[in-house]
Coordinates of C-alpha atoms and ligand atoms in Angstrom, one line a residue:
M746 CA -15.4 -19.2 -6.3
I747 CA -14.2 -16.8 -9.0
N748 CA -14.5 -18.2 -12.5
F749 CA -11.2 -17.0 -14.0
K750 CA -11.8 -18.5 -17.4
E751 CA -15.2 -16.9 -17.8
L752 CA -13.9 -13.4 -16.6
A753 CA -10.8 -13.6 -18.8
K754 CA -13.1 -14.3 -21.8
K755 CA -15.5 -11.5 -20.8
Y756 CA -13.0 -8.7 -20.1
G757 CA -9.9 -9.9 -22.0
T758 CA -6.3 -10.1 -20.7
P759 CA -4.1 -9.0 -19.1
L760 CA -6.6 -8.3 -16.3
Y761 CA -6.6 -7.5 -12.6
L762 CA -9.4 -9.2 -10.6
Y763 CA -10.3 -8.3 -7.0
D764 CA -12.5 -10.2 -4.6
F765 CA -14.4 -7.5 -2.8
N766 CA -15.7 -9.9 -0.2
H767 CA -12.1 -10.7 0.7
I768 CA -11.3 -7.0 1.1
Q769 CA -14.4 -6.6 3.3
D770 CA -13.5 -9.6 5.4
R771 CA -9.9 -8.4 6.0
F772 CA -11.0 -4.9 7.0
L773 CA -13.7 -6.2 9.3
E774 CA -11.3 -8.7 10.9
L775 CA -9.0 -5.8 11.8
K776 CA -11.9 -3.7 13.0
E777 CA -13.1 -6.6 15.2
A778 CA -9.6 -6.9 16.7
F779 CA -9.8 -3.3 17.8
K780 CA -13.4 -3.6 19.1
G781 CA -14.0 -1.7 22.3
K782 CA -10.7 0.2 21.9
K783 CA -10.3 3.8 20.7
S784 CA -9.1 3.2 17.2
L785 CA -9.1 4.3 13.6
V786 CA -8.2 2.1 10.7
C787 CA -6.9 4.2 7.8
Y788 CA -6.5 2.2 4.6
A789 CA -3.1 2.9 2.9
V790 CA -4.4 4.1 -0.5
K791 CA -1.0 3.5 -2.2
A792 CA -1.5 -0.2 -1.9
N793 CA -4.3 -0.1 -4.4
S794 CA -5.7 3.3 -5.3
N795 CA -8.7 2.2 -7.5
L796 CA -11.7 4.4 -6.6
S797 CA -14.1 1.5 -6.3
I798 CA -11.9 -0.2 -3.8
I799 CA -11.5 3.0 -1.7
K800 CA -15.2 3.5 -2.0
H801 CA -16.0 0.0 -0.8
L802 CA -13.8 0.6 2.2
S803 CA -15.3 4.0 2.8
T804 CA -18.8 2.3 3.2
L805 CA -17.2 0.1 5.9
E806 CA -16.2 3.3 7.7
A807 CA -12.5 3.2 6.9
G808 CA -10.2 6.3 7.1
A809 CA -7.4 6.9 4.6
D810 CA -3.6 7.1 4.9
C811 CA -2.4 9.2 1.9
V812 CA 1.1 10.1 0.6
S813 CA 0.2 12.8 -2.0
I814 CA -2.5 15.3 -2.4
G815 CA -3.7 13.1 -5.3
E816 CA -4.4 10.3 -2.8
V817 CA -6.1 12.8 -0.4
K818 CA -8.4 13.8 -3.3
R819 CA -9.1 10.2 -4.2
A820 CA -10.1 9.5 -0.5
L821 CA -12.4 12.6 -0.4
L822 CA -13.9 11.7 -3.7
C823 CA -14.8 8.3 -2.4
G824 CA -16.6 9.8 0.6
I825 CA -14.0 9.2 3.3
P826 CA -14.6 12.0 5.9
K827 CA -11.9 14.6 6.1
Y828 CA -11.5 13.9 9.8
K829 CA -10.3 10.4 9.0
I830 CA -7.7 11.4 6.4
I831 CA -3.9 11.5 7.2
F832 CA -1.3 13.0 4.8
S833 CA 2.1 11.4 5.2
G834 CA 5.3 11.2 3.1
V835 CA 8.9 12.3 3.3
G836 CA 8.5 15.2 0.9
K837 CA 5.5 17.4 0.4
R838 CA 5.3 20.4 -2.0
D839 CA 4.0 23.7 -0.7
D840 CA 0.9 23.5 -2.9
E841 CA 0.2 20.0 -1.4
I842 CA 0.5 21.3 2.1
S843 CA -1.8 24.3 1.5
E844 CA -4.3 22.2 -0.2
A845 CA -4.3 19.6 2.7
L846 CA -4.8 22.5 5.1
K847 CA -7.6 23.9 3.0
E848 CA -9.3 20.5 3.0
D849 CA -9.0 20.5 6.8
I850 CA -8.0 16.8 7.1
L851 CA -7.2 15.1 10.4
M852 CA -3.5 15.7 10.4
I853 CA -0.3 16.2 8.3
N854 CA 2.4 13.8 9.3
L855 CA 5.8 15.6 9.4
E856 CA 9.0 13.8 8.6
S857 CA 11.7 16.5 9.0
E858 CA 12.4 19.8 10.7
G859 CA 12.4 21.4 7.3
E860 CA 8.9 20.2 6.8
L861 CA 7.8 21.7 10.1
D862 CA 9.1 25.0 9.0
R863 CA 7.2 24.9 5.7
V864 CA 3.9 23.7 7.3
E865 CA 4.2 26.4 10.0
A866 CA 4.9 29.1 7.4
I867 CA 2.0 28.0 5.1
A868 CA -0.4 27.7 8.0
K869 CA 0.6 31.2 9.1
Q870 CA 0.0 32.6 5.7
M871 CA -3.4 31.0 5.7
Q872 CA -4.1 32.2 9.2
T873 CA -4.8 28.7 10.4
K874 CA -3.5 26.2 12.9
A875 CA -2.2 23.0 11.3
R876 CA -2.9 19.7 13.1
I877 CA 0.3 17.7 12.9
S878 CA 1.9 14.4 13.9
I879 CA 5.5 13.6 13.7
R880 CA 7.0 10.4 12.2
V881 CA 9.5 8.9 14.6
N882 CA 12.1 6.6 13.4
P883 CA 12.5 4.1 16.3
N884 CA 15.7 2.5 14.8
I885 CA 14.3 -1.0 14.9
D886 CA 15.1 -3.7 12.4
P887 CA 11.8 -4.9 11.0
K888 CA 13.3 -8.1 9.5
T889 CA 11.7 -7.6 6.0
H890 CA 13.1 -6.9 2.5
P891 CA 15.6 -3.9 2.6
Y892 CA 13.6 -2.0 0.0
I893 CA 10.5 -2.0 2.1
S894 CA 12.2 -1.6 5.5
T895 CA 11.7 2.0 6.8
G896 CA 12.4 2.1 10.5
L897 CA 16.2 2.1 10.7
S898 CA 18.1 5.3 11.1
H899 CA 19.8 4.8 7.8
N900 CA 16.4 4.9 6.0
K901 CA 15.1 8.2 4.8
F902 CA 11.9 8.1 6.8
G903 CA 11.0 9.9 10.0
V904 CA 13.2 11.6 12.5
D905 CA 15.2 10.4 15.6
I906 CA 13.4 10.6 19.0
E907 CA 15.6 13.5 20.1
V908 CA 14.8 15.5 17.0
A909 CA 11.1 14.6 17.4
K910 CA 11.1 16.0 20.9
R911 CA 12.6 19.2 19.7
M912 CA 10.0 19.5 17.0
Y913 CA 7.1 18.8 19.4
I914 CA 8.4 21.6 21.7
R915 CA 8.6 24.0 18.8
A916 CA 5.1 23.0 17.6
K917 CA 3.6 23.5 21.1
N918 CA 5.0 27.0 21.2
S919 CA 3.8 27.9 17.7
E920 CA 0.5 29.7 17.1
N921 CA 0.1 27.9 13.8
L922 CA 0.8 24.3 14.8
D923 CA -1.2 21.8 16.9
P924 CA 0.8 18.7 17.7
I925 CA -1.9 16.0 18.1
G926 CA -0.2 12.8 16.9
V927 CA 2.8 10.6 16.8
H928 CA 3.6 8.1 14.0
F929 CA 5.9 5.3 13.2
H930 CA 6.0 2.7 10.4
I931 CA 9.0 0.4 10.4
G932 CA 8.4 -1.4 7.1
S933 CA 6.0 -3.4 5.0
Q934 CA 5.3 -7.1 4.7
L935 CA 6.1 -7.6 8.3
T936 CA 5.8 -11.2 9.5
E937 CA 7.1 -10.8 13.0
L938 CA 5.3 -9.0 15.8
E939 CA 8.2 -8.3 18.1
P940 CA 9.8 -5.4 16.2
I941 CA 6.4 -3.6 16.0
I942 CA 5.8 -4.0 19.7
E943 CA 9.3 -3.0 20.5
S944 CA 8.9 0.2 18.4
S945 CA 5.5 0.9 20.0
Q946 CA 7.2 0.7 23.4
I947 CA 9.9 3.2 22.4
V948 CA 7.3 5.6 20.9
S949 CA 4.9 5.3 23.8
D950 CA 7.8 6.3 26.1
L951 CA 8.2 9.4 24.0
V952 CA 4.5 10.2 24.4
R953 CA 4.8 9.8 28.2
S954 CA 7.8 12.2 28.2
L955 CA 5.8 14.7 26.1
K956 CA 2.9 14.4 28.5
A957 CA 5.3 15.6 31.2
L958 CA 6.0 18.6 29.0
K959 CA 2.2 19.3 28.7
I960 CA 2.1 18.1 25.1
D961 CA -1.0 16.0 24.9
I962 CA -0.8 13.4 22.1
K963 CA -4.2 12.1 21.1
F964 CA -3.4 9.9 18.1
F965 CA -0.9 7.1 18.3
D966 CA -0.3 6.0 14.7
I967 CA 1.3 2.6 14.4
G968 CA 1.7 2.7 10.6
G969 CA 0.9 -0.2 8.3
G970 CA 3.0 -3.2 7.4
I971 CA 1.1 -6.3 8.5
G972 CA 2.4 -9.0 6.1
I973 CA 0.3 -11.5 4.1
R974 CA 1.0 -15.0 2.9
Y975 CA 2.5 -15.0 -0.6
S976 CA 3.6 -18.6 -0.3
H977 CA 4.5 -20.1 3.1
E978 CA 5.3 -17.0 5.2
N979 CA 4.3 -16.7 8.9
T980 CA 1.7 -14.1 9.3
I981 CA 0.9 -11.9 12.3
D982 CA -2.2 -12.7 14.3
V983 CA -4.1 -9.4 14.3
K984 CA -5.6 -9.9 17.7
S985 CA -2.1 -10.4 19.2
Y986 CA -1.0 -7.3 17.2
V987 CA -3.7 -5.1 18.7
D988 CA -3.3 -6.5 22.2
G989 CA 0.5 -6.1 22.0
I990 CA 0.2 -2.5 20.9
F991 CA -2.2 -1.7 23.7
S992 CA 0.0 -3.4 26.3
T993 CA 2.6 -0.6 25.6
L994 CA 0.1 2.2 26.1
K995 CA -0.7 1.8 29.8
G996 CA -1.6 5.1 31.4
L997 CA -2.1 6.8 28.0
D998 CA -5.5 7.9 26.7
V999 CA -4.9 7.8 22.9
T1000 CA -6.7 6.7 19.8
V1001 CA -4.6 4.1 18.0
V1002 CA -4.5 4.7 14.3
C1003 CA -3.3 1.9 11.9
E1004 CA -2.6 2.2 8.2
P1005 CA -2.9 -1.3 6.6
G1006 CA -2.6 -1.6 2.8
R1007 CA -1.3 -5.0 1.8
F1008 CA -3.2 -6.8 4.6
I1009 CA -6.5 -5.5 3.3
V1010 CA -6.1 -5.9 -0.5
G1011 CA -3.0 -8.1 -1.1
N1012 CA -4.7 -11.5 -1.2
S1013 CA -7.9 -10.2 -2.8
G1014 CA -6.2 -9.7 -6.1
F1015 CA -5.3 -11.9 -9.1
F1016 CA -3.5 -10.9 -12.2
L1017 CA -4.7 -12.9 -15.3
T1018 CA -2.4 -13.2 -18.3
K1019 CA -2.5 -15.4 -21.4
V1020 CA 0.3 -17.5 -22.9
L1021 CA 1.5 -16.0 -26.2
Y1022 CA 3.9 -18.8 -26.9
E1023 CA 6.8 -20.9 -25.6
K1024 CA 10.3 -21.0 -26.8
T1025 CA 13.7 -22.5 -25.7
N1026 CA 17.0 -20.7 -26.0
G1027 CA 19.6 -23.4 -25.7
D1028 CA 18.1 -25.6 -23.0
K1029 CA 16.4 -22.7 -21.3
R1030 CA 12.6 -22.7 -21.5
F1031 CA 10.6 -19.5 -21.6
V1032 CA 6.8 -19.1 -21.4
I1033 CA 6.0 -15.7 -22.9
V1034 CA 2.8 -14.2 -21.7
D1035 CA 0.8 -11.0 -22.6
G1036 CA 1.3 -9.4 -19.1
A1037 CA 4.6 -7.8 -18.2
M1038 CA 6.6 -5.9 -15.6
N1039 CA 4.8 -2.6 -16.4
D1040 CA 1.6 -4.3 -15.2
L1041 CA 3.0 -6.0 -12.1
I1042 CA 6.6 -5.0 -11.2
R1043 CA 7.0 -6.7 -7.9
P1044 CA 8.9 -9.8 -9.2
S1045 CA 11.3 -7.6 -11.2
L1046 CA 11.8 -4.9 -8.5
Y1047 CA 12.0 -7.0 -5.4
K1048 CA 12.4 -10.6 -6.7
A1049 CA 9.0 -11.0 -5.0
H1050 CA 7.4 -14.3 -5.1
H1051 CA 3.8 -14.7 -6.4
D1052 CA 2.2 -18.1 -6.8
I1053 CA 1.6 -18.6 -10.5
K1054 CA -0.9 -21.2 -11.7
L1055 CA -1.7 -22.5 -15.2
L1056 CA -5.4 -23.2 -15.7
S1057 CA -5.1 -26.5 -17.6
D1058 CA -4.9 -30.2 -16.9
E1059 CA -1.5 -30.6 -18.5
L1060 CA 0.7 -33.0 -16.5
N1061 CA 3.9 -32.6 -18.4
H1062 CA 6.1 -30.3 -16.3
S1063 CA 9.6 -28.8 -16.7
K1064 CA 11.6 -25.8 -15.5
A1065 CA 10.7 -22.5 -17.1
D1066 CA 10.9 -18.7 -16.8
I1067 CA 7.5 -16.9 -17.1
V1068 CA 8.3 -13.7 -18.9
G1069 CA 6.5 -10.7 -20.5
P1070 CA 7.0 -8.9 -23.8
V1071 CA 8.8 -5.8 -22.4
C1072 CA 12.3 -5.2 -23.7
E1073 CA 14.1 -5.8 -20.4
S1074 CA 15.8 -9.0 -19.1
G1075 CA 14.2 -8.1 -15.8
D1076 CA 10.7 -8.5 -17.2
F1077 CA 9.7 -11.8 -15.5
F1078 CA 7.0 -13.0 -13.2
A1079 CA 9.0 -16.1 -12.1
K1080 CA 12.3 -17.7 -12.8
N1081 CA 13.2 -21.4 -13.1
I1082 CA 9.9 -22.7 -11.7
D1083 CA 8.4 -26.1 -12.4
F1084 CA 5.7 -25.3 -14.9
P1085 CA 3.3 -27.4 -17.1
K1086 CA 3.7 -27.3 -20.8
T1087 CA 1.6 -24.5 -22.3
T1088 CA -0.1 -23.7 -25.6
H1089 CA -1.2 -20.4 -27.1
D1090 CA -4.1 -18.8 -25.2
D1091 CA -3.7 -20.9 -22.0
L1092 CA -4.7 -18.8 -19.0
I1093 CA -2.2 -18.1 -16.2
V1094 CA -3.3 -16.7 -12.8
V1095 CA -0.8 -14.7 -10.7
H1096 CA -1.9 -14.8 -7.1
S1097 CA -1.7 -12.2 -4.2
A1098 CA -1.6 -9.3 -6.8
G1099 CA -4.0 -6.9 -5.1
A1100 CA -1.4 -4.7 -3.3
Y1101 CA 1.2 -2.7 -5.1
G1102 CA 0.2 -4.3 -8.5
S1103 CA -2.0 -1.9 -10.4
S1104 CA -0.9 1.0 -8.3
M1105 CA 2.7 0.6 -9.4
A1106 CA 1.8 0.0 -13.0
S1107 CA 3.1 2.2 -15.8
N1108 CA 2.8 2.7 -19.6
Y1109 CA 6.4 1.5 -20.2
N1110 CA 6.8 0.3 -23.8
T1111 CA 3.5 2.2 -24.6
R1112 CA 1.6 -0.7 -23.1
G1113 CA -1.8 0.4 -21.9
K1114 CA -2.7 -0.1 -18.2
V1115 CA -4.9 -3.1 -18.0
A1116 CA -8.6 -3.4 -17.1
E1117 CA -9.6 -4.1 -13.5
V1118 CA -12.6 -6.0 -12.4
G1119 CA -14.3 -6.4 -9.0
V1120 CA -16.3 -9.4 -7.8
L1121 CA -18.7 -9.0 -4.9
N1122 CA -21.2 -11.6 -3.9
G1123 CA -20.7 -13.5 -7.1
E1124 CA -21.3 -10.4 -9.3
D1125 CA -18.5 -9.0 -11.5
F1126 CA -18.2 -5.4 -12.5
L1127 CA -15.6 -3.3 -14.4
I1128 CA -13.7 -0.9 -12.0
R1129 CA -11.1 0.4 -14.5
K1130 CA -11.2 0.5 -18.3
R1131 CA -8.2 -0.8 -20.2
D1132 CA -6.1 2.1 -21.6
S1133 CA -6.6 2.8 -25.3
F1134 CA -3.8 4.2 -27.4
E1135 CA -5.5 7.6 -27.2
D1136 CA -5.5 7.5 -23.4
M1137 CA -1.8 6.9 -23.4
I1138 CA -0.9 9.9 -25.6
K1139 CA -3.6 12.4 -24.6
N1140 CA -1.4 14.6 -22.5
E1141 CA 1.5 14.7 -25.0
L1142 CA 2.1 17.7 -27.2
E1143 CA 3.6 17.6 -30.7
C1144 CA 5.8 20.7 -30.5
L1145 CA 8.2 20.0 -33.4
G1146 CA 7.7 20.0 -37.1
Ligands
LLP860 N1 2.0 3.7 6.2 C1 3.1 4.1 5.7 C2 3.7 5.3 6.2 C3 3.7 3.5 4.6 O1 4.9 3.9 4.1 C4 3.1 2.3 4.1 C5 3.8 1.6 2.9 C6 1.9 1.9 4.6 C7 1.4 2.5 5.7 C8 1.2 0.6 4.1 O2 2.0 -0.5 4.3 P1 1.4 -2.0 4.1 O3 0.4 -2.2 5.1 O4 0.8 -2.0 2.7 O5 2.6 -2.9 4.2 N2 5.8 -1.5 -3.1 C9 6.2 -2.3 -2.0 C10 5.6 -1.9 -0.7 C11 5.9 -0.4 -0.3 C12 5.3 0.0 1.0 C13 5.4 1.5 1.1 N3 4.8 2.0 2.4 C14 5.8 -3.8 -2.3 O6 5.3 -4.0 -3.4 O7 6.0 -4.7 -1.5

């Protein structure tokens, strides 16, 4: 049991806390579901890019799914072997492509014909052969929030099957490209298995047709997206997930790669914030806390639900908005929820904050990024210092005056 009050006192608030045992258990649960099957679990670094978290997963033999050269460097720094690192994303700069080639990572995931041209040209300049995969858009509705849905043809991600085929043929005939993988990722926070399996079937049919063209795909990357429980959502059983994927791969000898982010870290994380004061405007009650949208933007950006609990025995409840100090009406953690009466310095815990919390934080309103703490086997340790004012301004130059 994590002692929130003690840790808030020790490290101050706002604060991110992560249960490293939970992270470990989730990763091992997924590894276990893949047991005996050719597979590679690549942690999606974007979900939480803290070095200590990546390092912890690296010791458990995770690979890494990265979307910028910065994330690739984080993965390498944390000891993830280069042959377990994938570089995805709809737009990569030339310098990112050449650096990824220099680092000799497992593969670069292409998302357009234009990108194939660039990777081929850069590999040629470097006199090397780029290992690539192609992200296919299976045009399947993942049944999740539209902002985190990525597998429909009106989304910017991936290419249509027919375009992918054309790209594979070009890559096969190129001296500087080695097409070894196929990739799809239909969305995040998926709570239904069916769209994933349907997509897997479509993409495995593509792999079969490529085989007939003597293009031998070795890595079948099913993306990330396994949802977690924020309140009462259904969740996907990982054993059925793995078995369902493999049921679509009959006759194919491929390594299945998956890229979970939220599933691994989402429910490991807690955001701790203190009550500054309460006020009422008309008959509307606000609880104003020291954390804000710049620390955890999911409620503002997606109207995402996070369970929010006050650590007190107060029984007197009424409706309230839980809001931060940032100068935006959209700066809230919850709206119109039943919440106990609070007093100055009461501690509030925002649950399921491990994924896309700290990694999406900003310095908006010149608010420092908060401290982060890990807890493993009952021991707590600082994994990120709180920003000082100097940290926030250190890259700015005073050019005028
Ligand atoms: N692979 C690819 C290609 C992705 O685009 C993503 C997430 C993942 C893997 C990891 O997905 P996960 O297992 O975490 O669902 N900021 C949003 C989520 C954005 C997800 C972006 N892509 C949120 O807070 O809900």
